[in-house]
Coordinates of N, CA and C in Angstrom, one line a residue:
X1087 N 31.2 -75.5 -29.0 CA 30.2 -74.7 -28.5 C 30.6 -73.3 -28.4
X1088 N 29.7 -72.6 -28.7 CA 30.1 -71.0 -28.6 C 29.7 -70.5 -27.8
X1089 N 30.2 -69.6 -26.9 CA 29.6 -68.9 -25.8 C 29.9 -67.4 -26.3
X1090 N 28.3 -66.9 -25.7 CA 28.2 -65.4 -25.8 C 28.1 -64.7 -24.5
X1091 N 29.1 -63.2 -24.9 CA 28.6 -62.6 -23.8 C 27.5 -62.1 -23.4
X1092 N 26.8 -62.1 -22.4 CA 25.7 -61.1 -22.2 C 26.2 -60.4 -20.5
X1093 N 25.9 -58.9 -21.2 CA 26.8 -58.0 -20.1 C 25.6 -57.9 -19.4
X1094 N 25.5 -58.2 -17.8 CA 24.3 -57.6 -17.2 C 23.8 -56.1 -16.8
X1095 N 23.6 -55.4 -16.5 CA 23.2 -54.3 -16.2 C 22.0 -54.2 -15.3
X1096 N 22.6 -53.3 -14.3 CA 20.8 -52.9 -13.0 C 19.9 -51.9 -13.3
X1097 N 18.7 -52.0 -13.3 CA 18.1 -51.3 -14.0 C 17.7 -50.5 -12.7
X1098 N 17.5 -48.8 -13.1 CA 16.8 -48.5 -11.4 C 15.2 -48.5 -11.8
X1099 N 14.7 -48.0 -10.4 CA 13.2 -48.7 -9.8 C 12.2 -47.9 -11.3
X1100 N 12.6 -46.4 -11.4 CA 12.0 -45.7 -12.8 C 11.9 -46.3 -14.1
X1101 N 13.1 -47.1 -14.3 CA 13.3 -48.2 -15.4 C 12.4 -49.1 -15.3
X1102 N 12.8 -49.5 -14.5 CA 12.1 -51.4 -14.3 C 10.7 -51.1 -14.6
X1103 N 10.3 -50.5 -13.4 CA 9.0 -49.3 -13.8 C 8.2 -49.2 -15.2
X1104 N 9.2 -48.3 -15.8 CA 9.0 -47.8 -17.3 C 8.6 -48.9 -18.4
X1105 N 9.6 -50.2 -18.2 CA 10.0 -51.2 -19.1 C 8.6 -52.3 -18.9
X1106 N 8.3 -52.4 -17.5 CA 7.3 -53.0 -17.0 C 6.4 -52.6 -17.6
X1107 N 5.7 -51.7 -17.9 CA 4.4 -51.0 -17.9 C 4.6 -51.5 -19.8
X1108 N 5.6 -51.0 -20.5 CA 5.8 -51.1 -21.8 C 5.5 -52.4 -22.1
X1109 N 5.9 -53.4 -21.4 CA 5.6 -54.7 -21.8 C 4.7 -55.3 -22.1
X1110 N 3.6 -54.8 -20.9 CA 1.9 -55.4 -20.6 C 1.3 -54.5 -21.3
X1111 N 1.6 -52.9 -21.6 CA 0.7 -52.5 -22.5 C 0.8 -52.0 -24.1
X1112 N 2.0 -52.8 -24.1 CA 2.6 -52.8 -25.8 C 2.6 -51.5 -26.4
X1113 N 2.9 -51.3 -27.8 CA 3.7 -50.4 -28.5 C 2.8 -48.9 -28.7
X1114 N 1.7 -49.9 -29.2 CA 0.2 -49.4 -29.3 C -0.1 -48.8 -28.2
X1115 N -0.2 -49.4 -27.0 CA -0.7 -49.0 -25.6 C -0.3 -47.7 -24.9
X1116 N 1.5 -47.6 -25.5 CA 2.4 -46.7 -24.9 C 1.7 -45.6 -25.7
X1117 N 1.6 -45.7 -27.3 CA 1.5 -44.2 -27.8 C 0.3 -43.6 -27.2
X1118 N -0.6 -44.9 -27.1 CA -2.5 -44.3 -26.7 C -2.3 -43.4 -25.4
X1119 N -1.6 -44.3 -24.6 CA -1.6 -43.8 -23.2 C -1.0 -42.3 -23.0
X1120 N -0.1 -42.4 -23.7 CA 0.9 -40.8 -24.1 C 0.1 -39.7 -24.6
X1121 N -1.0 -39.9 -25.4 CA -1.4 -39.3 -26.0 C -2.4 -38.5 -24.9
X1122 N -2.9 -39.5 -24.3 CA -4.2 -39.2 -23.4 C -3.4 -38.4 -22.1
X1123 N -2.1 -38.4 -22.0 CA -1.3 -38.1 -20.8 C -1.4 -39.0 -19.7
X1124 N -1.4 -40.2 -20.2 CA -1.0 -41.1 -19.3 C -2.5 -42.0 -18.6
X1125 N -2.1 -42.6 -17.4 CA -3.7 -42.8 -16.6 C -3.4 -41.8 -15.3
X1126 N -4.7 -42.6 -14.3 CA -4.5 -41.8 -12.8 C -4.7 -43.0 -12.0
X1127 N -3.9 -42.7 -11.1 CA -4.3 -43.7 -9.9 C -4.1 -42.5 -9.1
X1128 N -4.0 -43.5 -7.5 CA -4.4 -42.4 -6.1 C -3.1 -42.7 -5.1
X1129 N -2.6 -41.8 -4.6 CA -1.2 -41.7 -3.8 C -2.3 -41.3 -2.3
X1130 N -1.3 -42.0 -1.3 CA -1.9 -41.5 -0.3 C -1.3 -40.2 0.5
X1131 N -1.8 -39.4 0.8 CA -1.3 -38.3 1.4 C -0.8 -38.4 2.8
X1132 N 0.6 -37.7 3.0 CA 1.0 -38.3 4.5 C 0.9 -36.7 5.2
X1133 N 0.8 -35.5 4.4 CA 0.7 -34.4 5.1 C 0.0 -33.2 4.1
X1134 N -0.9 -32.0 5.0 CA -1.3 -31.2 4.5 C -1.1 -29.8 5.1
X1135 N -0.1 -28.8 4.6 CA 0.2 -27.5 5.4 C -0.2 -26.6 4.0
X1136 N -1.1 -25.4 4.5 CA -1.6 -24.1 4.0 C -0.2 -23.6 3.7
X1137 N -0.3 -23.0 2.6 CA 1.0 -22.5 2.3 C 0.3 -20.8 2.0
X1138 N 1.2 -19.5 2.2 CA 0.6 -18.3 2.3 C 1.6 -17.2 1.6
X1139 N 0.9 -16.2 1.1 CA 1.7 -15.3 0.5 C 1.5 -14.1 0.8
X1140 N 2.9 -12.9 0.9 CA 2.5 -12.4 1.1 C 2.2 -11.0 0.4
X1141 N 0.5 -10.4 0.1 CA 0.3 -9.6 -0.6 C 0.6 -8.0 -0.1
X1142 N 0.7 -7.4 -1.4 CA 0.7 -6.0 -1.0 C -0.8 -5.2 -1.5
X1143 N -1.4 -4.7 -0.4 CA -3.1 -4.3 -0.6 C -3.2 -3.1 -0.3
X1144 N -4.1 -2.1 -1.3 CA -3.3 -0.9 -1.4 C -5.0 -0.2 -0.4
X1145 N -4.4 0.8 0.6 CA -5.8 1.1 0.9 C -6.2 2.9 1.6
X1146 N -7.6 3.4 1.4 CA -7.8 4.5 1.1 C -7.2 5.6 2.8
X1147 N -6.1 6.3 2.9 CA -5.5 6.9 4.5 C -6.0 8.4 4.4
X1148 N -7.2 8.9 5.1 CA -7.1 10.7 5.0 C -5.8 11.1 6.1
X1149 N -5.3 12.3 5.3 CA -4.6 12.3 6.3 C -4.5 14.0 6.3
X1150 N -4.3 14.6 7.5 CA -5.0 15.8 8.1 C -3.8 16.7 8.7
X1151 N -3.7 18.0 8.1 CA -2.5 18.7 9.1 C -3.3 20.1 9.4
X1152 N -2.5 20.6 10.4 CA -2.9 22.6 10.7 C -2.2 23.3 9.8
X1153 N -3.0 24.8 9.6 CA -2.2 25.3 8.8 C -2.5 26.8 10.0
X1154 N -1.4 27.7 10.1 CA -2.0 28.9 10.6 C -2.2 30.1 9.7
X1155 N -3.3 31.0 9.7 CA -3.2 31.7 8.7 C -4.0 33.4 9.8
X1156 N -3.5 34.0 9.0 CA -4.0 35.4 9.8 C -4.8 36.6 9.2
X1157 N -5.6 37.2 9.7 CA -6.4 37.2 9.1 C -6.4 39.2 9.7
X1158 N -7.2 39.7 9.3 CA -7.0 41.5 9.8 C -8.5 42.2 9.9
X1159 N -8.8 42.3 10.7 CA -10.7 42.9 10.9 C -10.2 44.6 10.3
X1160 N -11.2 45.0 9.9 CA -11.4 46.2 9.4 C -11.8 47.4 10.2
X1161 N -11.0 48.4 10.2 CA -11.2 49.0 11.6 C -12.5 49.9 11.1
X1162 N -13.6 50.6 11.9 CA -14.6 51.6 11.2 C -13.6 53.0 11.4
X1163 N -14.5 53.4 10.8 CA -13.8 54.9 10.7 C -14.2 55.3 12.5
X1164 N -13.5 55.8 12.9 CA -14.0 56.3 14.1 C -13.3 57.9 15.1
X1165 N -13.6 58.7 14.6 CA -13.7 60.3 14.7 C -13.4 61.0 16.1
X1166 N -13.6 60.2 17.2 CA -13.6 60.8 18.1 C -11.6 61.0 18.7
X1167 N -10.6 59.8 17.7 CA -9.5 59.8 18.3 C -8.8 61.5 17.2
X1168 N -9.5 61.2 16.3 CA -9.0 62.2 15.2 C -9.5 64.2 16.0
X1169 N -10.9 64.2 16.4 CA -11.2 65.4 17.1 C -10.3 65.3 18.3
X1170 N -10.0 64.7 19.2 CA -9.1 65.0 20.2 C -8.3 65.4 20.1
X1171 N -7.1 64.9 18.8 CA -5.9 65.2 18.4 C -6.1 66.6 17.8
X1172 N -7.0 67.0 17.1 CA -7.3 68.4 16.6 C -7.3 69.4 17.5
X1173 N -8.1 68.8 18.6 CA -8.8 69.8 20.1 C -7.1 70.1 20.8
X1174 N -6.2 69.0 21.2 CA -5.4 69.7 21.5 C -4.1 69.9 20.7
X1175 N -4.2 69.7 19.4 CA -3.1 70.1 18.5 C -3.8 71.6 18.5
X1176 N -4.6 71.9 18.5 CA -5.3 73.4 18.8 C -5.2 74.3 19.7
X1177 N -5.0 73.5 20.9 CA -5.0 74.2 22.1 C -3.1 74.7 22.3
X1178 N -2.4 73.5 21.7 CA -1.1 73.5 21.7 C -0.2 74.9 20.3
X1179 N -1.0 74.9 19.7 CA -0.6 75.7 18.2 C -1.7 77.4 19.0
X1180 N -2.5 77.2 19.7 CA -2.9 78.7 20.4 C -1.8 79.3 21.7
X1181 N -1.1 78.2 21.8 CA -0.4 78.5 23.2 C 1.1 79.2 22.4
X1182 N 1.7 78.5 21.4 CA 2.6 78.8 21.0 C 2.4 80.0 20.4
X1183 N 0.9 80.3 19.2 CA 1.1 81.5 18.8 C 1.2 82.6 19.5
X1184 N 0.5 82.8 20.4 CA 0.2 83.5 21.0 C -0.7 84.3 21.1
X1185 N -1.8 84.0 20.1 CA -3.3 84.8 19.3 C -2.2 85.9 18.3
X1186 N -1.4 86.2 18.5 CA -1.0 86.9 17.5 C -1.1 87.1 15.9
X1187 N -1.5 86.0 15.7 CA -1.8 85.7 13.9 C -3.0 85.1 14.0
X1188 N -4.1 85.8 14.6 CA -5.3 85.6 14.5 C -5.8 83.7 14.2
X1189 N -5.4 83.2 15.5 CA -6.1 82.2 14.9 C -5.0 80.9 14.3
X1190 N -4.4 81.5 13.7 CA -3.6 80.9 12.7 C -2.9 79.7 13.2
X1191 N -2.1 79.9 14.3 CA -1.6 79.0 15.0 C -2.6 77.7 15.3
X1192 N -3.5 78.3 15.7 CA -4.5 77.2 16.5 C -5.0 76.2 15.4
X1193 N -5.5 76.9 14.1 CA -5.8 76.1 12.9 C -4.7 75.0 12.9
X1194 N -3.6 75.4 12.5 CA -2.0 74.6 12.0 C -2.1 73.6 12.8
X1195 N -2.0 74.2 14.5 CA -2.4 72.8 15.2 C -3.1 71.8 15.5
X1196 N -4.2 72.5 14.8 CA -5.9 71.3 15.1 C -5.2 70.5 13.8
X1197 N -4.7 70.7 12.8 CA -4.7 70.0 11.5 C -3.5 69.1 12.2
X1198 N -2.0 70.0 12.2 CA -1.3 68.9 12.7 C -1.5 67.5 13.5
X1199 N -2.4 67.6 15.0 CA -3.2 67.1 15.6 C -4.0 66.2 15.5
X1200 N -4.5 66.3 14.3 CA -5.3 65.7 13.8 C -4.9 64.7 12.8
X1201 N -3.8 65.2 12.2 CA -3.2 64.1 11.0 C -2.2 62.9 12.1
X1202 N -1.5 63.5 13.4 CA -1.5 62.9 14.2 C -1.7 61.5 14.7
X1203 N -3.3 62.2 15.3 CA -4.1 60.9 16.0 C -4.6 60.3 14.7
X1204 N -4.8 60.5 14.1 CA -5.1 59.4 12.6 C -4.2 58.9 12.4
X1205 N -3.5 59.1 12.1 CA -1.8 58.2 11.9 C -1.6 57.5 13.1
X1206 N -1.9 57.5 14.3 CA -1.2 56.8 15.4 C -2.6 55.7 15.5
X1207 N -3.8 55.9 14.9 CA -4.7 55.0 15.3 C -5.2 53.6 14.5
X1208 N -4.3 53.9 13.2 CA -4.7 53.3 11.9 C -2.9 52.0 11.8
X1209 N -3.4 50.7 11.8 CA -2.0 49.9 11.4 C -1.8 50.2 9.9
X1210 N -1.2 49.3 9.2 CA -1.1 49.0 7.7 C -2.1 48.6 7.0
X1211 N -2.9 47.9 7.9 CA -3.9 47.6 7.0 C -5.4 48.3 7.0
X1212 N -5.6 49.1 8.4 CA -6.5 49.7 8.8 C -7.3 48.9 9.5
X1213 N -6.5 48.0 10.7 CA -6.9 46.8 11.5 C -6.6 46.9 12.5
X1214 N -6.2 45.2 13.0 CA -5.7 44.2 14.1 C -6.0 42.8 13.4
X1215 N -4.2 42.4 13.6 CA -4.1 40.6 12.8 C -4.6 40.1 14.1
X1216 N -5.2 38.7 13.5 CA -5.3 37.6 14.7 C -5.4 36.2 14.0
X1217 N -4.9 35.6 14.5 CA -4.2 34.0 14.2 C -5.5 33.3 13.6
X1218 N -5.8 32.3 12.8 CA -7.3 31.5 12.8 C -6.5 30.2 12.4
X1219 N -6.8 28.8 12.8 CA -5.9 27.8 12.7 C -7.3 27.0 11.8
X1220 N -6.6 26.0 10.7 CA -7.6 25.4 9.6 C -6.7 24.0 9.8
X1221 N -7.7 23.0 9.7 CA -7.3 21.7 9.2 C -7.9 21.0 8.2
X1222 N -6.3 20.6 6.7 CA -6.9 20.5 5.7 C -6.7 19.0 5.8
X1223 N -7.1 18.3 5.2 CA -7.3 16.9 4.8 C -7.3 16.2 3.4
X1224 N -6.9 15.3 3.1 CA -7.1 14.6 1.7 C -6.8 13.2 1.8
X1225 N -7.4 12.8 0.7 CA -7.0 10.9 0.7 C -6.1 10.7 0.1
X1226 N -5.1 9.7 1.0 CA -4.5 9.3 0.0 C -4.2 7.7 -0.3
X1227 N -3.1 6.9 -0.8 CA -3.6 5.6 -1.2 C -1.9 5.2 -0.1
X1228 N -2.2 4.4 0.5 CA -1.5 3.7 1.3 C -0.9 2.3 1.0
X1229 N -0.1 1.5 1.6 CA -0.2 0.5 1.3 C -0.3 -1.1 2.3
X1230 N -0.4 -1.8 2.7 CA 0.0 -2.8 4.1 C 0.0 -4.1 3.6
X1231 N 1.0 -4.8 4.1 CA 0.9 -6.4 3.3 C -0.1 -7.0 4.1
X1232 N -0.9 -8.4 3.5 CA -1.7 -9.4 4.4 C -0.9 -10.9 3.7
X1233 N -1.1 -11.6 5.0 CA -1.0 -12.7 4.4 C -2.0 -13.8 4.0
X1234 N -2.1 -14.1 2.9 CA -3.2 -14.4 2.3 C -3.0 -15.9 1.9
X1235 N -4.0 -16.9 2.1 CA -3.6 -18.6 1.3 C -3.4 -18.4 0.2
X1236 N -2.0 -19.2 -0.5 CA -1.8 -19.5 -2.0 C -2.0 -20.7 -2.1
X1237 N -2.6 -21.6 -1.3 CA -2.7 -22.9 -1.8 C -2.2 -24.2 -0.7
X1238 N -1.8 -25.2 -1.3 CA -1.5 -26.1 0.2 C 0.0 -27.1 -0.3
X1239 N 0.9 -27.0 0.6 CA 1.6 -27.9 0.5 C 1.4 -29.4 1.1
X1240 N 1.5 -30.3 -0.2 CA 1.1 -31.5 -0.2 C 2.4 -32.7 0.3
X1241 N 2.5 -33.3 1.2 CA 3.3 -34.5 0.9 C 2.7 -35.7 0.6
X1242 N 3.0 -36.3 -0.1 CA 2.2 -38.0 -0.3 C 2.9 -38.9 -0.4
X1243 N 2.9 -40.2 -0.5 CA 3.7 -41.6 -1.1 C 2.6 -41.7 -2.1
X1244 N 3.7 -42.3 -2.8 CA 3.4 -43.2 -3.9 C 4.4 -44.2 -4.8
X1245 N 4.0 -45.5 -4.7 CA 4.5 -46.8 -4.8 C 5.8 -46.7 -3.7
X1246 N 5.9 -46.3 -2.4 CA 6.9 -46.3 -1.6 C 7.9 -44.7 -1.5
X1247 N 7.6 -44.5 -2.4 CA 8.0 -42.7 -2.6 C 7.5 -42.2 -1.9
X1248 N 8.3 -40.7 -1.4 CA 7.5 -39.4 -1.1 C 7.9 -38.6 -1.9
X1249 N 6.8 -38.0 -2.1 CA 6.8 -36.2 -3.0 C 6.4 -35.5 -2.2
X1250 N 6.4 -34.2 -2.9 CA 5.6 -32.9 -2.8 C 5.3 -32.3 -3.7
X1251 N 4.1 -31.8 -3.4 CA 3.2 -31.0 -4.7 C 2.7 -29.6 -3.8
X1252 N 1.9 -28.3 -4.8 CA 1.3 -27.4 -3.9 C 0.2 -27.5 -4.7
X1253 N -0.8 -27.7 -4.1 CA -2.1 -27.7 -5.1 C -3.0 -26.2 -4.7
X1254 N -4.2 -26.1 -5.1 CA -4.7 -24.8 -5.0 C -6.2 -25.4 -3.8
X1255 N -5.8 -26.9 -3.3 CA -7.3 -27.2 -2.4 C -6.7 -28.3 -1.4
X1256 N -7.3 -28.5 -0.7 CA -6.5 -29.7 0.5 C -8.1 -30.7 -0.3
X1257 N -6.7 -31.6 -0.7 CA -6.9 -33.1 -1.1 C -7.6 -34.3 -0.1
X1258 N -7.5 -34.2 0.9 CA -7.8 -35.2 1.7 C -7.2 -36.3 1.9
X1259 N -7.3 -37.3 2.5 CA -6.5 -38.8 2.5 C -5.9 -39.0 1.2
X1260 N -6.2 -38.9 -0.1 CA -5.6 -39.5 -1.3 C -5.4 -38.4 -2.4
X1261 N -4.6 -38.5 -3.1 CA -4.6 -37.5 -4.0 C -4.4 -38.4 -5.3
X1262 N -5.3 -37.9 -6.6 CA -4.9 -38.4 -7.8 C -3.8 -37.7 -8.6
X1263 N -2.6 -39.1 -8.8 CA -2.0 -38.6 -9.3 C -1.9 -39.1 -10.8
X1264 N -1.3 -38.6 -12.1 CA -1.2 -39.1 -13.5 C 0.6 -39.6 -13.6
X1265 N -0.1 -41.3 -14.3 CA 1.3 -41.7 -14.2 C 1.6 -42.4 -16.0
X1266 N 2.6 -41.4 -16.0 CA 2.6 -41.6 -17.4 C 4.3 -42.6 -17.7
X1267 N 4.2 -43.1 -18.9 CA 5.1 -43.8 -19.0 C 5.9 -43.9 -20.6
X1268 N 7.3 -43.7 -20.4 CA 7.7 -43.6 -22.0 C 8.9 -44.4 -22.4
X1269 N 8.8 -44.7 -23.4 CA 10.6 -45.6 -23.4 C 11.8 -44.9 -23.0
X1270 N 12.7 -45.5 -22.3 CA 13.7 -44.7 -22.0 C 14.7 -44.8 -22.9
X1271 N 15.6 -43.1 -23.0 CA 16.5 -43.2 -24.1 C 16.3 -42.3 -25.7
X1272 N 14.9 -41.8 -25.1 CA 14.4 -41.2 -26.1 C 13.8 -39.7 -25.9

């Protein structure tokens, strides 16, 4: 009598699994099934947490400062500071001449006098500065993060397992899952 070996080997639960399903739905069954991506059955769900992200959202900020700026009024012509300075650049140029040059003196001084008080009445610009304060403004594009739902983290069993999935909706008690199956080794 001849005896043969047969080496045992343990198959794990993915295997057995795998080999199982191959058996009852034969060669044929495996390619159909493959083809179609498998079947679905329903896992039950043991937990459901919102899962969130977070975005960057861009948004419209006026934003406003002072500026000082100065500004200079226009003086009018005004004659009465210019005749004063004449009247006594006049009276000052008669005292020194002496009337001796007929006059002469007193002219020189009404002029001097007068180019004087014009000069001492007139700034740079023919004014007075004074301050005026402006606030300018514009938009601009800002930014702030929000946290926003990306979807849900899923835990479930299935055939005694747990997973996790993140789907884009809360499943409820069950979730369909696709359970596909292929020979192993290939």
């Amino acid at each position: 009598m001849m005896r043969s070996k047969v080496k045992k080997t343990r198959l794990g639960k993915k295997t057995a699994l795998s080999l199982l399903v191959a058996v009852v739905l034969g060669g044929a069954g495996i390619a159909q099934a493959h083809e179609r991506g498998g079947r679905y059955e329903y896992a039950r769900v043991l937990s459901v947490e919102p899962a969130y992200e977070s975005v960057k959202v861009p948004y419209e900020q006026e934003v406003c400062h002072q500026e000082r700026e100065y500004h200079y009024t226009r003086r009018r012509s005004n004659a009465a500071p210019v005749i004063l300075g004449a009247v006594l650049g006049g009276l000052v140029g008669n005292r020194i001449d002496g009337g001796y040059h007929r006059g002469a003196g007193t002219a020189i001084g009404a002029v001097v006098g007068g180019s004087i008080a014009h000069a001492a009445t007139r700034d740079g610009r023919g004014g007075y500065r004074y301050p005026v304060e402006h606030e300018y403004c514009e938009t601009r594009v800002a930014y702030r993060y929000e946290e926003r739902p990306a979807g849900y983290l899923v835990r479930y069993r299935y055939r005694g397992e747990i997973y996790e999935t993140r789907t884009d909706y809360d499943p409820g008690e069950r979730l369909r899952v696709r359970v596909e199956v292929s020979p192993a080794g290939y």
